[in-house]
Amino acid sequence: MSALYRLLGYLRDFWLLALAAPLFMLVEVAMDLLQPRLVQRIIDDGIAKNDMHLVLATGVIMITTTLLAAAGGGACGYFAVRAGYRFGAKLRGDIFRRIQSFTFGNLDRLETGALITRLTSDANQMQDMVTMLLRGMVRMPLLLIGSITMAMITSPRLGWLFLVLVPVLMVSLIWIIRQTFPRYRQVQTQLDELNTVMQENLAGVRVVKAFVREEHERTRFAKANASLAERMISAIRAGASTQPIMMLTLSVGIVAALWIGGHHVRDGDMGVGEVVAFINYLMQAIMALMMFSNMIVQVSRAQASAQRVVALLDTEPTRAASGSTRMAECNGRIVFENVSFSYAEGGGDPVLKSISFTAEPGETVALLGTTGAGKSSLVQLIPRFYDPTAGRVTLDGIDVRDIHEEDLRRHIGIALQESVLFRDTIRANIAMGRTDAPMDDVVDAARRAQADDFITHKPEGYDTVVGQRGSTLSGGQKQRVAIARALLPQFPVLILDDSTSAVDVRTEAAIQAALNAPDRPRQTRIIVAQRISAVIAADKILVIEDGCLVAQGTHATLLVNNEIYRDIYESQIDNGALSHAGE
Ligand code: DUT
Ligand code: MG
């Protein structure tokens, strides 16, 4: 129960709400417990003794207590729901914050579907449970103990019936706890599966359609869906099986009370009202137990969710936290010192092997190499998306691991290989890294990225809201917006990872030219490119092969000294891909 207990600690923040709910519930329970006694009084003292005045007076009291009970219950519900939703909001906030703190390493290992379930269904389960507990945790035991006590007081001669009935009910309650908990755990796991299928399907919907995989995807979803329904039914069935037992116990109890009470009434030593009141208390007690069994089901479900949430909250980011060295200014000198890197934790196949090079402030360093050589992996070490397994990367002589993460990333403009856009205006998408960037800078960046043209042609220009993941733009347009984001003039370091793969050669050349325009502020650039045309003007070209730096030099020296480079060069000349080189 420790996971549940720990999360319930959140309630400390709303203790007033959490306290108010059960307090008001006390009113309702007290009033409920009074009712059977009042009925007894009407029957035995009023009707039996022909005292209609007492019947009327007691009737008024009954209505008053009912109103009070309703008011108490209503107020309790109000506070319980408020506390529940506040609790849920705080919990979701914490889950989201934790997910945000995850490194790429963490995220590589976690399924998106599982994260979504944690944030939605699991958090909802906890929230519902809190609401229910705040309403039921006082009502249930008080009603149970209260009704049994009142029944004993009202009719000691029938009271012993409880001694028989309660143990039967207790056994069935214990049984239910053991049955439901593991089943609800499975339900939540299956929900992960469903969310993963769904998320993958939506993210890859174009590919699914292109390869006519709809049928396959439908089957995959149907399987996960059916399995979820199956598990849900099994869990609910386990939870519901106590209901008939309770109803049966109740019926047997009522019949027994009527039978025994009937004899007493016939013998004249018990009032009819006493029997009726007893039966009412019996019903209240069984109702309380039914509530308890529902609560148990809900708690065991929430318990499964709580464990999952706590496991997520306790997942530590897979590398040391942000460094502490503040870095207000940055010259942009980047040095790789014998850097090796592997994606697998604790070793595994190295993706980069002992890479060393220097990018001086203001220099342009180009990375060239076959696909899978390790270029993207290399550049991602600079803004610390991952940490090297050996060696170090420094910025202005400071290990990037020691630099405060916010400062580090504020100095680096990066366009990833895959353009990621958000459902927001184009302007906001460009100014993402620097929300304080003036409009002039945004337009300037868009112009250089050759995006200004298509943006201003849109009716709402820079205020055009793009779809989810930029879905309303073409591949090349998306890419240009992503480049513009990196081209804001404030970044002393610029990283372009194969950023022009989706634009035509002419546009690529125009972007090149804009980058090298004399009015551009001096910055260090690391550029990954497929086409020689994009690297020809670089101060330094690094040729990467299979995770190794096999050669470095300028275009001219490499052409003479390096066979791989020459091969790439010649293959591209044949394609005419160089026709715009150097423009
Ligand atoms: N790799 C992983 N996990 C990842 C990304 C890549 O194991 O999350 C592997 C695949 C490949 C190697 O690392 O064997 C290098 O990948 P990288 O993406 O760095 O290669 P690239 O040079 O950028 O290739 P491309 O030109 O296709 O972008
Ligand atoms: Mg790459």
Coordinates of C-alpha atoms in Angstrom, one line a residue, residues 173-556:
L173 CA -14.9 -9.0 1.4
I174 CA -11.5 -10.5 2.0
W175 CA -12.0 -12.7 -1.0
I176 CA -12.8 -9.8 -3.2
I177 CA -9.6 -7.9 -2.2
R178 CA -7.5 -10.8 -3.3
Q179 CA -9.4 -11.3 -6.6
T180 CA -9.6 -7.7 -7.9
F181 CA -6.2 -6.2 -7.3
P182 CA -4.1 -8.4 -9.8
R183 CA -6.9 -8.1 -12.3
Y184 CA -6.9 -4.3 -12.4
R185 CA -3.1 -4.3 -12.7
Q186 CA -3.5 -6.3 -15.9
V187 CA -6.2 -3.9 -17.1
Q188 CA -3.8 -0.9 -16.8
T189 CA -1.0 -2.8 -18.5
Q190 CA -3.3 -3.7 -21.4
L191 CA -4.3 0.0 -21.6
D192 CA -0.6 0.8 -22.2
E193 CA -0.6 -1.7 -25.0
L194 CA -3.7 -0.1 -26.6
N195 CA -2.3 3.4 -26.2
T196 CA 1.0 2.3 -27.8
V197 CA -0.7 0.8 -30.8
M198 CA -2.9 3.9 -31.2
Q199 CA 0.0 6.3 -30.8
E200 CA 2.2 4.5 -33.3
N201 CA -0.6 4.2 -35.7
L202 CA -1.4 7.9 -35.6
A203 CA 2.2 9.0 -35.7
G204 CA 2.8 6.8 -38.8
V205 CA -0.6 7.1 -40.4
R206 CA 0.9 8.1 -43.8
V207 CA 3.1 5.1 -43.9
V208 CA 0.3 2.9 -42.8
K209 CA -1.8 4.1 -45.7
A210 CA 1.0 4.2 -48.2
F211 CA 1.8 0.5 -47.6
V212 CA -1.9 -0.4 -47.4
R213 CA -1.4 -1.7 -43.9
E214 CA -4.8 -0.5 -42.6
E215 CA -6.0 -4.1 -42.3
H216 CA -2.9 -5.1 -40.4
E217 CA -3.3 -2.1 -38.1
R218 CA -7.0 -2.8 -37.6
T219 CA -6.2 -6.4 -36.5
R220 CA -3.5 -5.1 -34.2
F221 CA -5.8 -2.7 -32.6
A222 CA -8.7 -5.1 -32.5
K223 CA -6.5 -7.6 -30.7
A224 CA -5.4 -5.1 -28.1
N225 CA -8.9 -3.8 -27.7
A226 CA -10.5 -7.3 -27.3
S227 CA -7.9 -8.2 -24.7
L228 CA -8.6 -5.0 -22.8
A229 CA -12.3 -5.7 -22.7
E230 CA -11.6 -9.3 -21.7
R231 CA -9.5 -8.2 -18.7
M232 CA -11.9 -5.5 -17.8
I233 CA -14.8 -8.0 -17.7
S234 CA -12.7 -10.4 -15.6
A235 CA -11.9 -7.7 -13.1
I236 CA -15.4 -6.4 -12.9
R237 CA -16.8 -9.9 -12.5
A238 CA -14.5 -10.5 -9.6
G239 CA -15.6 -7.3 -8.0
A240 CA -19.2 -7.8 -8.6
S241 CA -19.4 -11.4 -7.3
T242 CA -19.9 -10.2 -3.7
Q243 CA -23.1 -8.4 -4.6
P244 CA -25.3 -11.5 -4.8
I245 CA -23.7 -12.9 -1.6
M246 CA -24.6 -9.7 0.2
M247 CA -28.1 -9.5 -1.2
L248 CA -28.7 -13.1 -0.2
T249 CA -27.4 -12.4 3.3
L250 CA -29.7 -9.4 3.5
S251 CA -32.7 -11.4 2.5
V252 CA -32.0 -14.2 4.9
G253 CA -31.5 -11.7 7.6
I254 CA -34.8 -9.9 6.9
V255 CA -36.7 -13.2 6.8
A256 CA -35.1 -14.3 10.1
A257 CA -35.9 -11.0 11.7
L258 CA -39.5 -11.1 10.6
W259 CA -39.9 -14.7 11.7
I260 CA -38.4 -14.3 15.1
G261 CA -39.8 -10.8 15.6
G262 CA -43.2 -12.0 14.4
H263 CA -43.3 -14.5 17.2
H264 CA -42.4 -11.9 19.7
V265 CA -45.0 -9.5 18.3
R266 CA -47.6 -12.3 18.4
D267 CA -46.7 -13.0 22.0
G268 CA -47.1 -9.3 22.7
D269 CA -43.6 -8.6 24.1
M270 CA -42.3 -6.7 21.1
G271 CA -43.7 -3.8 19.1
V272 CA -44.1 -3.9 15.3
G273 CA -42.0 -0.7 15.1
E274 CA -39.1 -2.4 16.8
V275 CA -39.0 -5.1 14.1
V276 CA -39.3 -2.6 11.3
A277 CA -36.5 -0.4 12.9
F278 CA -34.3 -3.5 13.3
I279 CA -34.8 -4.5 9.6
N280 CA -34.0 -0.9 8.6
Y281 CA -30.8 -1.0 10.6
L282 CA -30.0 -4.4 9.1
M283 CA -30.4 -2.9 5.6
Q284 CA -28.2 0.1 6.5
A285 CA -25.5 -2.2 7.8
I286 CA -25.5 -4.3 4.6
M287 CA -25.6 -1.2 2.5
A288 CA -22.5 0.1 4.3
L289 CA -20.8 -3.2 3.6
M290 CA -21.7 -3.0 -0.1
M291 CA -20.3 0.4 -0.2
F292 CA -17.2 -0.9 1.5
S293 CA -16.8 -3.6 -1.2
N294 CA -17.2 -1.0 -3.9
M295 CA -14.5 1.0 -2.2
I296 CA -12.2 -1.9 -2.0
V297 CA -12.6 -2.5 -5.7
Q298 CA -11.8 1.1 -6.4
V299 CA -8.9 1.2 -4.0
S300 CA -7.4 -1.9 -5.4
R301 CA -7.7 -0.5 -8.9
A302 CA -6.2 2.8 -7.8
Q303 CA -3.5 0.8 -6.0
A304 CA -2.4 -0.7 -9.3
S305 CA -2.3 2.7 -10.8
A306 CA -0.5 4.2 -7.9
Q307 CA 2.3 1.7 -8.2
R308 CA 2.7 2.5 -11.9
V309 CA 2.7 6.3 -11.2
V310 CA 5.1 6.0 -8.4
A311 CA 7.4 3.9 -10.5
L312 CA 7.4 6.6 -13.1
L313 CA 7.9 9.4 -10.6
D314 CA 10.9 7.4 -9.2
T315 CA 12.5 6.9 -12.5
E316 CA 15.7 9.0 -12.3
P317 CA 17.0 10.8 -15.4
T318 CA 19.6 8.5 -16.9
R319 CA 22.5 10.9 -16.4
A320 CA 23.9 13.4 -14.0
A321 CA 21.8 16.4 -13.5
S322 CA 22.5 19.7 -15.2
G323 CA 25.9 21.3 -14.4
S324 CA 26.0 24.4 -12.3
T325 CA 28.5 26.6 -14.2
R326 CA 26.6 29.6 -15.5
M327 CA 27.6 30.8 -18.9
A328 CA 26.2 34.2 -19.8
E329 CA 28.5 34.7 -22.8
C330 CA 29.7 32.2 -25.2
N331 CA 32.4 32.3 -27.9
G332 CA 31.5 29.0 -29.4
R333 CA 34.7 27.1 -29.3
I334 CA 33.8 23.4 -29.4
V335 CA 36.3 20.6 -28.7
F336 CA 35.7 16.9 -28.8
E337 CA 38.4 15.1 -26.9
N338 CA 38.6 11.3 -27.5
V339 CA 34.8 11.0 -27.4
S340 CA 33.3 7.6 -27.6
F341 CA 29.6 7.0 -27.3
S342 CA 27.0 4.2 -27.2
Y343 CA 23.3 4.2 -26.9
A344 CA 23.1 1.1 -24.7
E345 CA 23.5 1.8 -21.0
G346 CA 26.7 0.3 -19.6
G347 CA 28.5 -0.1 -22.9
G348 CA 27.4 -2.1 -25.9
D349 CA 28.3 -1.4 -29.5
P350 CA 30.0 2.0 -29.7
V351 CA 28.4 4.3 -32.2
L352 CA 31.3 6.8 -31.9
K353 CA 34.8 5.8 -31.4
S354 CA 37.4 8.1 -30.0
I355 CA 36.5 11.2 -31.9
S356 CA 38.7 14.3 -31.5
F357 CA 38.4 17.6 -33.3
T358 CA 38.1 21.3 -32.7
A359 CA 35.7 23.9 -34.0
E360 CA 37.1 27.4 -33.5
P361 CA 34.8 30.3 -32.8
G362 CA 33.3 31.4 -36.1
E363 CA 34.3 28.3 -38.0
T364 CA 32.1 26.1 -40.1
V365 CA 32.7 22.4 -39.6
A366 CA 30.9 20.1 -41.9
L367 CA 30.2 16.4 -41.2
L368 CA 30.0 14.0 -44.1
G369 CA 29.5 10.3 -44.1
T370 CA 27.3 7.4 -45.1
T371 CA 24.0 6.8 -43.5
G372 CA 24.3 5.3 -40.0
A373 CA 27.9 6.5 -39.7
G374 CA 27.1 8.4 -36.5
K375 CA 26.8 12.0 -37.6
S376 CA 23.5 12.7 -35.8
S377 CA 24.8 11.0 -32.7
L378 CA 27.9 13.1 -32.7
V379 CA 26.1 16.5 -32.9
Q380 CA 23.6 15.5 -30.3
L381 CA 26.4 15.3 -27.7
I382 CA 27.0 19.0 -28.0
P383 CA 23.6 20.2 -26.5
R384 CA 23.8 17.1 -24.2
F385 CA 20.9 15.1 -25.6
Y386 CA 23.2 12.3 -24.6
D387 CA 26.4 12.1 -22.7
P388 CA 29.6 10.5 -24.1
T389 CA 30.6 7.1 -22.6
A390 CA 34.2 8.2 -22.7
G391 CA 36.1 11.4 -23.4
R392 CA 34.5 14.8 -23.2
V393 CA 32.9 17.6 -25.2
T394 CA 33.8 21.1 -24.2
L395 CA 32.3 24.5 -25.0
D396 CA 34.7 27.4 -24.4
G397 CA 36.9 25.0 -22.5
I398 CA 34.2 23.9 -20.1
D399 CA 32.9 20.3 -20.1
V400 CA 29.3 20.6 -21.3
R401 CA 28.3 18.4 -18.4
D402 CA 29.4 21.2 -16.1
I403 CA 27.5 23.9 -17.8
H404 CA 24.1 24.8 -16.6
E405 CA 21.7 23.1 -19.0
E406 CA 19.6 26.2 -19.6
D407 CA 22.7 28.3 -20.5
L408 CA 24.1 25.5 -22.7
R409 CA 21.0 25.2 -24.7
R410 CA 20.4 28.9 -24.9
H411 CA 23.7 29.2 -26.8
I412 CA 22.9 26.5 -29.3
G413 CA 20.6 26.8 -32.2
I414 CA 19.8 23.3 -33.6
A415 CA 17.8 22.0 -36.4
L416 CA 17.3 18.2 -36.0
Q417 CA 17.3 15.8 -38.8
E418 CA 13.6 15.3 -38.3
S419 CA 11.8 18.6 -38.2
V420 CA 9.6 18.9 -35.2
L421 CA 6.9 21.5 -35.2
F422 CA 4.1 22.2 -32.7
R423 CA 0.5 23.2 -33.1
D424 CA 1.1 26.9 -32.7
T425 CA 1.7 29.9 -34.9
I426 CA 4.6 29.9 -37.3
R427 CA 6.1 32.8 -35.4
A428 CA 6.0 30.9 -32.1
N429 CA 7.4 27.8 -33.8
I430 CA 10.4 29.8 -35.0
A431 CA 10.9 31.7 -31.8
M432 CA 10.7 28.5 -29.7
G433 CA 14.2 28.6 -28.2
R434 CA 14.0 32.3 -27.7
T435 CA 10.5 33.4 -26.9
D436 CA 11.9 36.9 -26.3
A437 CA 13.2 37.2 -29.9
P438 CA 11.9 40.4 -31.6
M439 CA 9.7 40.0 -34.7
D440 CA 12.5 41.4 -36.9
D441 CA 14.8 38.6 -35.9
V442 CA 12.1 36.0 -36.6
V443 CA 11.5 37.4 -40.1
D444 CA 15.2 37.7 -40.6
A445 CA 15.7 34.0 -39.7
A446 CA 12.8 33.0 -41.9
R447 CA 14.2 34.9 -44.8
R448 CA 17.6 33.2 -44.5
A449 CA 15.9 29.9 -44.2
Q450 CA 14.0 30.7 -47.5
A451 CA 10.8 30.4 -45.6
D452 CA 9.6 34.0 -45.5
D453 CA 8.2 33.7 -49.0
F454 CA 5.8 30.9 -48.4
I455 CA 4.9 32.2 -45.0
T456 CA 3.9 35.7 -46.2
H457 CA 1.9 34.1 -48.9
K458 CA -0.4 32.6 -46.3
P459 CA -3.4 34.8 -45.4
E460 CA -2.4 35.1 -41.8
G461 CA 1.4 35.1 -42.5
Y462 CA 3.5 34.5 -39.4
D463 CA 0.3 34.1 -37.3
T464 CA -0.8 31.1 -39.3
V465 CA -1.4 28.2 -36.9
V466 CA 0.2 25.0 -38.2
G467 CA -1.4 21.6 -37.5
Q468 CA -0.2 19.1 -35.1
R469 CA 3.4 18.3 -35.8
G470 CA 3.3 20.9 -38.5
S471 CA 0.8 18.8 -40.5
T472 CA -0.5 21.6 -42.7
L473 CA 2.9 22.3 -44.2
S474 CA 4.8 20.4 -46.8
G475 CA 7.9 18.5 -45.8
G476 CA 10.2 21.1 -47.3
Q477 CA 8.2 24.0 -45.6
K478 CA 8.4 22.3 -42.3
Q479 CA 12.1 21.8 -42.6
R480 CA 12.6 25.5 -43.5
V481 CA 10.6 26.6 -40.4
A482 CA 12.8 24.3 -38.4
I483 CA 15.9 25.8 -39.9
A484 CA 14.6 29.3 -39.3
R485 CA 14.3 28.4 -35.6
A486 CA 18.0 27.6 -35.5
L487 CA 18.9 30.7 -37.5
L488 CA 17.8 33.2 -35.0
P489 CA 20.8 35.5 -34.8
Q490 CA 21.3 35.1 -31.0
F491 CA 22.9 31.6 -31.1
P492 CA 26.7 31.6 -30.9
V493 CA 26.6 27.9 -32.0
L494 CA 24.5 26.6 -34.9
I495 CA 23.9 22.9 -35.6
L496 CA 22.2 21.8 -38.7
D497 CA 21.7 18.1 -39.0
D498 CA 21.0 17.3 -42.6
S499 CA 18.6 20.1 -42.5
T500 CA 18.2 20.6 -46.2
S501 CA 17.4 17.0 -47.1
A502 CA 13.8 17.9 -48.0
V503 CA 14.5 21.1 -50.0
D504 CA 15.6 21.3 -53.6
V505 CA 19.2 22.1 -54.6
R506 CA 18.4 25.7 -55.5
T507 CA 16.8 26.4 -52.1
E508 CA 19.6 24.7 -50.4
A509 CA 22.1 26.9 -52.2
A510 CA 20.1 30.0 -51.3
I511 CA 20.1 29.0 -47.6
Q512 CA 23.9 28.5 -47.8
A513 CA 24.3 31.9 -49.3
A514 CA 22.1 33.5 -46.7
L515 CA 24.1 31.8 -44.0
N516 CA 27.3 33.1 -45.3
A517 CA 26.1 36.7 -45.9
P518 CA 28.5 39.2 -44.4
D519 CA 25.8 40.7 -42.1
R520 CA 25.3 37.4 -40.3
P521 CA 26.7 37.4 -36.8
R522 CA 29.8 35.3 -36.3
Q523 CA 28.9 31.9 -35.1
T524 CA 30.4 28.4 -34.9
R525 CA 28.6 26.1 -37.2
I526 CA 28.4 22.3 -37.2
I527 CA 26.7 21.2 -40.4
V528 CA 25.8 17.6 -41.3
A529 CA 25.2 17.3 -45.0
Q530 CA 24.6 14.7 -47.7
R531 CA 25.6 16.9 -50.6
I532 CA 29.1 18.0 -51.2
S533 CA 27.7 21.3 -52.4
A534 CA 26.7 22.1 -48.8
V535 CA 30.2 21.5 -47.4
I536 CA 32.5 22.8 -50.0
A537 CA 32.8 26.2 -48.3
A538 CA 33.3 24.8 -44.9
D539 CA 36.5 25.6 -42.9
K540 CA 36.8 22.0 -42.0
I541 CA 35.2 18.9 -43.3
L542 CA 35.1 15.8 -41.1
V543 CA 34.6 12.5 -42.9
I544 CA 32.9 10.0 -40.5
E545 CA 32.9 6.3 -41.3
D546 CA 31.3 3.7 -39.0
G547 CA 31.7 5.9 -35.9
C548 CA 35.3 6.8 -36.7
L549 CA 36.7 10.1 -37.8
V550 CA 38.6 8.9 -40.8
A551 CA 39.8 12.2 -42.3
Q552 CA 39.5 15.9 -41.8
G553 CA 40.6 18.9 -43.9
T554 CA 39.3 21.4 -46.4
H555 CA 37.6 20.5 -49.6
A556 CA 40.8 21.0 -51.5

